[in-house]
C-alpha positions as a printed NumPy array, in Angstrom:
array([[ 32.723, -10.889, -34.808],
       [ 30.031,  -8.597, -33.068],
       [ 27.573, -11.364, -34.375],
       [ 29.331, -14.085, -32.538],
       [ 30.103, -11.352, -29.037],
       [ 26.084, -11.023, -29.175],
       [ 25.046, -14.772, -28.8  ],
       [ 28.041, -15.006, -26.453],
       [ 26.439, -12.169, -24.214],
       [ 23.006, -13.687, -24.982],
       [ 24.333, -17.058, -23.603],
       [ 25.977, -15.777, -20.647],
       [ 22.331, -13.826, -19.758],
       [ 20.465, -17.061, -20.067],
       [ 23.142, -18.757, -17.82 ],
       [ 22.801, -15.901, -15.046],
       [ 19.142, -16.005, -15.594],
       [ 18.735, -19.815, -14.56 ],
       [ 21.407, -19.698, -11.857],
       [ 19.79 , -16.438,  -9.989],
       [ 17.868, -17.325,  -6.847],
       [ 14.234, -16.373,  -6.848],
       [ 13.149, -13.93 ,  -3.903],
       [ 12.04 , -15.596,  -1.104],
       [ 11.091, -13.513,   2.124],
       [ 12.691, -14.552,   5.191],
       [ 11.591, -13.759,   8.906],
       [  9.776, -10.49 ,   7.894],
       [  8.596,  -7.706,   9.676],
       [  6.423,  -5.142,   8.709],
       [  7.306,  -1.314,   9.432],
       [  4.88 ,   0.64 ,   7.72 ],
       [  1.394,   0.181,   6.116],
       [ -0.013,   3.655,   4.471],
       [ -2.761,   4.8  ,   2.244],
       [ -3.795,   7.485,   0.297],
       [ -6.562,   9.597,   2.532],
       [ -8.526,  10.657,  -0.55 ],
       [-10.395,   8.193,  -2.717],
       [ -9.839,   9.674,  -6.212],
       [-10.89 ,   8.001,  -9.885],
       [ -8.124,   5.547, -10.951],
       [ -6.053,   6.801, -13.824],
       [ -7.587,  10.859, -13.392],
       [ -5.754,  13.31 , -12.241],
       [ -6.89 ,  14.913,  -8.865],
       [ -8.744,  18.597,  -9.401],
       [-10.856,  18.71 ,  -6.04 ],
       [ -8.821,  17.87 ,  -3.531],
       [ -6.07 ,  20.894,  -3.604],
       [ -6.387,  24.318,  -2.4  ],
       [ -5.84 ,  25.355,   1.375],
       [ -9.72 ,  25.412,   1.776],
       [-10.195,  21.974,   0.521],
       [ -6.724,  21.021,   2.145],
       [ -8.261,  21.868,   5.944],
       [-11.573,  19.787,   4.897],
       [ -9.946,  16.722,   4.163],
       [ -7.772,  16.969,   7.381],
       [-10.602,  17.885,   9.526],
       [-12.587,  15.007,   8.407],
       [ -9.596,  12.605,   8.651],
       [ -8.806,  14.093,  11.865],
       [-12.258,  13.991,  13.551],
       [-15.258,  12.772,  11.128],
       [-17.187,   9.679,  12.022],
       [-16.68 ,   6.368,   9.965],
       [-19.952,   7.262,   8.006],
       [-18.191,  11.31 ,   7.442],
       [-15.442,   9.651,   6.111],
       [-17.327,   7.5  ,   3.959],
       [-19.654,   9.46 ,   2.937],
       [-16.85 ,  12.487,   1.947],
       [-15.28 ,   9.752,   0.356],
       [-12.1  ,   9.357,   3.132],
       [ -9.94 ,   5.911,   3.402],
       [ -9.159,   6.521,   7.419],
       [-11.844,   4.678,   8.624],
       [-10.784,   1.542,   6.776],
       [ -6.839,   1.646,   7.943],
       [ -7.676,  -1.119,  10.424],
       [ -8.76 ,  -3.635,   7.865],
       [ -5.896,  -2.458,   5.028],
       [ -3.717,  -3.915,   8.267],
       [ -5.688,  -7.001,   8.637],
       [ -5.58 ,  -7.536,   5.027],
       [ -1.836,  -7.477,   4.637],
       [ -1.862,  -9.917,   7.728],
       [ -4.633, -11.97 ,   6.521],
       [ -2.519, -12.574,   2.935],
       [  1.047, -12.456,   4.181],
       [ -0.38 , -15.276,   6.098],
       [ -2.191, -17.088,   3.076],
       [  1.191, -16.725,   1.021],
       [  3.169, -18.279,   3.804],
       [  5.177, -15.372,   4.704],
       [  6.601, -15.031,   8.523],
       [  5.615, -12.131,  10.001],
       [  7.157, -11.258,  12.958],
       [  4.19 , -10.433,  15.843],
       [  2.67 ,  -7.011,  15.182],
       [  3.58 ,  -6.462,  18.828],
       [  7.001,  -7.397,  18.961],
       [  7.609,  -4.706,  15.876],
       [  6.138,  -1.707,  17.245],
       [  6.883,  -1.897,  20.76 ],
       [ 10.948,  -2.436,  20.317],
       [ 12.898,   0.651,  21.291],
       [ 14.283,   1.526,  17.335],
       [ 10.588,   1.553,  16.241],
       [  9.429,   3.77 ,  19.327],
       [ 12.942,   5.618,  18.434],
       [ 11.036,   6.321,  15.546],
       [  9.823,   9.464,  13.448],
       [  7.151,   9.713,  10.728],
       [  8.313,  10.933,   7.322],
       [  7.544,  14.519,   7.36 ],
       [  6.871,  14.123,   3.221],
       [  4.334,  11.292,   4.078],
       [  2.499,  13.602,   6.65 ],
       [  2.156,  16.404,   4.327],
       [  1.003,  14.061,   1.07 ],
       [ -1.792,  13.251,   3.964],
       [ -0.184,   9.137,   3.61 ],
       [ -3.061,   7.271,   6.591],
       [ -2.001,   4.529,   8.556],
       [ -3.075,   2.033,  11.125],
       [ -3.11 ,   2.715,  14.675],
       [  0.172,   2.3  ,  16.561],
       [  2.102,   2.267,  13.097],
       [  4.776,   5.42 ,  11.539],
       [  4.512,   6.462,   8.172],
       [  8.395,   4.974,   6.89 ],
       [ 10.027,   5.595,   4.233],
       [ 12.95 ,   2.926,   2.133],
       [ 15.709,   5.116,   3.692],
       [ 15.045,   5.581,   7.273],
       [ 19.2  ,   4.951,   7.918],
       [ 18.873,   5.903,  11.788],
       [ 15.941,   2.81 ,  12.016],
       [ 16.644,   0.212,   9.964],
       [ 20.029,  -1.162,  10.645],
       [ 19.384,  -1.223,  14.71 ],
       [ 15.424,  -2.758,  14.147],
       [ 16.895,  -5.7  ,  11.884],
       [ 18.925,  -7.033,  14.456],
       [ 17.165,  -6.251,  17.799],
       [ 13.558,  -8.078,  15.831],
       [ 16.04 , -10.962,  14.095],
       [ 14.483,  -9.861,  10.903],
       [ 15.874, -10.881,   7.441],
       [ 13.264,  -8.895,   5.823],
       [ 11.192,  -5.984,   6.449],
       [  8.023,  -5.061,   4.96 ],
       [  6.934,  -1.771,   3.388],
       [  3.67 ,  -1.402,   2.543],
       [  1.912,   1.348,   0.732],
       [ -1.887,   1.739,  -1.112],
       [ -3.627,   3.231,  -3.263],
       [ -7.293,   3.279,  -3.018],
       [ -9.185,   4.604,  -5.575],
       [-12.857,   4.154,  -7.351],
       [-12.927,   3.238, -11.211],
       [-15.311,   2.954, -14.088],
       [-16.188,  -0.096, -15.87 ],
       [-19.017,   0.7  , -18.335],
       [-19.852,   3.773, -20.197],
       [-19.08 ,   7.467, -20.506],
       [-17.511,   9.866, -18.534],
       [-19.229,   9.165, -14.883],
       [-22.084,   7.974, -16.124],
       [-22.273,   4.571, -15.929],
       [-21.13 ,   1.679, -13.821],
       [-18.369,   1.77 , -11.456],
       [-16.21 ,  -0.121,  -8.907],
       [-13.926,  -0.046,  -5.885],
       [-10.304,  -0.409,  -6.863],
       [ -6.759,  -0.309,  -4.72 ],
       [ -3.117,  -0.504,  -5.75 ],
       [ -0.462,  -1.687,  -4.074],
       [  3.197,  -1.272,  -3.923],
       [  5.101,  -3.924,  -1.455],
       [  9.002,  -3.195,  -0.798],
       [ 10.935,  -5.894,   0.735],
       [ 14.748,  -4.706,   2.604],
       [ 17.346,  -7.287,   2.98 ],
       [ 19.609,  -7.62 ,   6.342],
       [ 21.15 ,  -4.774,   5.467],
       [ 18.259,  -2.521,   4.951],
       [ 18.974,  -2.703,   1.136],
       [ 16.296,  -2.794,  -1.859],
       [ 15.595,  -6.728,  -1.886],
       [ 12.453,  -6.771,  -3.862],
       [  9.652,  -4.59 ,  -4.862],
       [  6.207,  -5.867,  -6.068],
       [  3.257,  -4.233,  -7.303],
       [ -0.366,  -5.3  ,  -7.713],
       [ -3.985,  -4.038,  -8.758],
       [ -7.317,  -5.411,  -8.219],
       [-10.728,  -4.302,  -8.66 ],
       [-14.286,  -5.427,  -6.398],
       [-16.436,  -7.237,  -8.171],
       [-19.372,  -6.268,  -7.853],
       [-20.428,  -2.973,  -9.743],
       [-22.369,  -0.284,  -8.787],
       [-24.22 ,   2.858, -10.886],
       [-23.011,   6.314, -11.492],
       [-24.501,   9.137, -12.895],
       [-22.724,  12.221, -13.536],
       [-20.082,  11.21 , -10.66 ],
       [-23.032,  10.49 ,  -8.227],
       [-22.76 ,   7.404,  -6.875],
       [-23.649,   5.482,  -3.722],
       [-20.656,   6.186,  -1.681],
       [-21.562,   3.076,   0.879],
       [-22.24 ,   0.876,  -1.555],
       [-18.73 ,   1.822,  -2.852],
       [-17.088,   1.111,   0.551],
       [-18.467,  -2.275,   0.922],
       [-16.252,  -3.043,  -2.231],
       [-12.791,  -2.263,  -0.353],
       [-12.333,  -4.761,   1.36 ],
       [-12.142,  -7.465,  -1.193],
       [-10.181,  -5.122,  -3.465],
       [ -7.412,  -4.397,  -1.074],
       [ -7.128,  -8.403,  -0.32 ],
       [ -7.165,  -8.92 ,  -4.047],
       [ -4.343,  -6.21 ,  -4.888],
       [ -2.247,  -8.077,  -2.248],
       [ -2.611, -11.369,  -3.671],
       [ -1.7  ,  -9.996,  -6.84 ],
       [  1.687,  -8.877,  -5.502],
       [  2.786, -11.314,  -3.504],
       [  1.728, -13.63 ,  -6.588],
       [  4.891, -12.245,  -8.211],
       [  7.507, -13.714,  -5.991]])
């Protein structure tokens, strides 16, 4: 008997399994794009970037260093410009219809609009003109779906981070890396689909005891934020 319930439950899985409708993004509109401030090494926990001290340095740079400050101090704010073009660039190459950038973040529920106070203090960057969102902004979602005619929105968060490739400890050979986690809402501001990717630059560059060319590093980003992206929406 529980032999014969099991293949019938097996059967009826395989049945819902070829019936279900794959995930297929509708008008969409982006709400939020964020990244990490702080470029840490992938799978490492963080040990130098806590403590009030080292708290007011990174904000200070973020707040007011130069591109070259911030790349140098090893910062992601200068880049938040191109981690939006990216997500344009390969929404676009995927086939995905974004609503205008302009339409999204001058309608009156976006300007209505209040950064997650938990973003702001985990130091989350973000392009210009865009608020740091979270999945359950209930006061912003249900009025921006309608007033945009979205059936999607877009929530878009990174992870950019530097990782070794060859040999031990920091000493060795290294790369730019970036993670990213892309949540698609439905028409009712519900969970439609989340997708995950990570990619790495390819080209390498030396370390030796953690010292490392930190432009050389940057130049890598850009190609490993495109990549992640690809990798995500490659899951649909």
């Amino acid at each position: 008997m529980k032999k014969t319930l099991a293949i019938a439950l097996a059967a009826l899985a395989a049945i819902s399994s070829a019936v279900a409708k794959p995930f297929v993004p509708g008008k969409t509109a982006v709400v939020t794009i964020m990244a990490n401030d702080r470029i840490t090494w992938y799978g490492e926990e963080d040990k130098e970037g806590t403590g009030l001290v080292n708290l007011a340095i990174r904000k200070g740079i973020t707040d007011s260093g130069s591109k070259e400050d911030q790349i140098m101090a090893g910062q992601t704010a200068y880049m938040m410009e191109d981690v939006k073009a990216a997500v344009f660039e390969v929404f676009a190459e995927k086939g995905i219809e974004i609503i205008p950038e302009e339409e999204v973040l001058s309608s009156d529920a976006y300007a209505a609009a209040t950064d997650s106070k938990f973003l702001q203090a985990a130091f989350m960057q973000k392009p210009n003109g865009y608020k740091l969102l979270g999945t359950n902004e209930k006061k912003v979602y249900p009025v921006i779906i309608p007033e945009l005619g979205a059936n999607n929105l877009a929530l878009i968060s990174f992870n950019i981070q530097k990782t070794m490739v060859n040999g031990v400890g920091h000493n060795g050979s290294m790369k730019a890396c970036a993670s990213v986690t892309i949540q698609f809402l439905d028409e009712k501001a519900k969970m439609a689909k989340s997708l995950s990717g990570y990619a790495s630059a390819s080209n390498a560059i030396p370390v030796v005891k953690g010292v490392y060319d930190p432009k050389a590093l940057a130049e890598g980003y850009p190609e490993a934020l495109r990549a992640a992206l690809r990798k995500a929406l490659s899951k649909i």
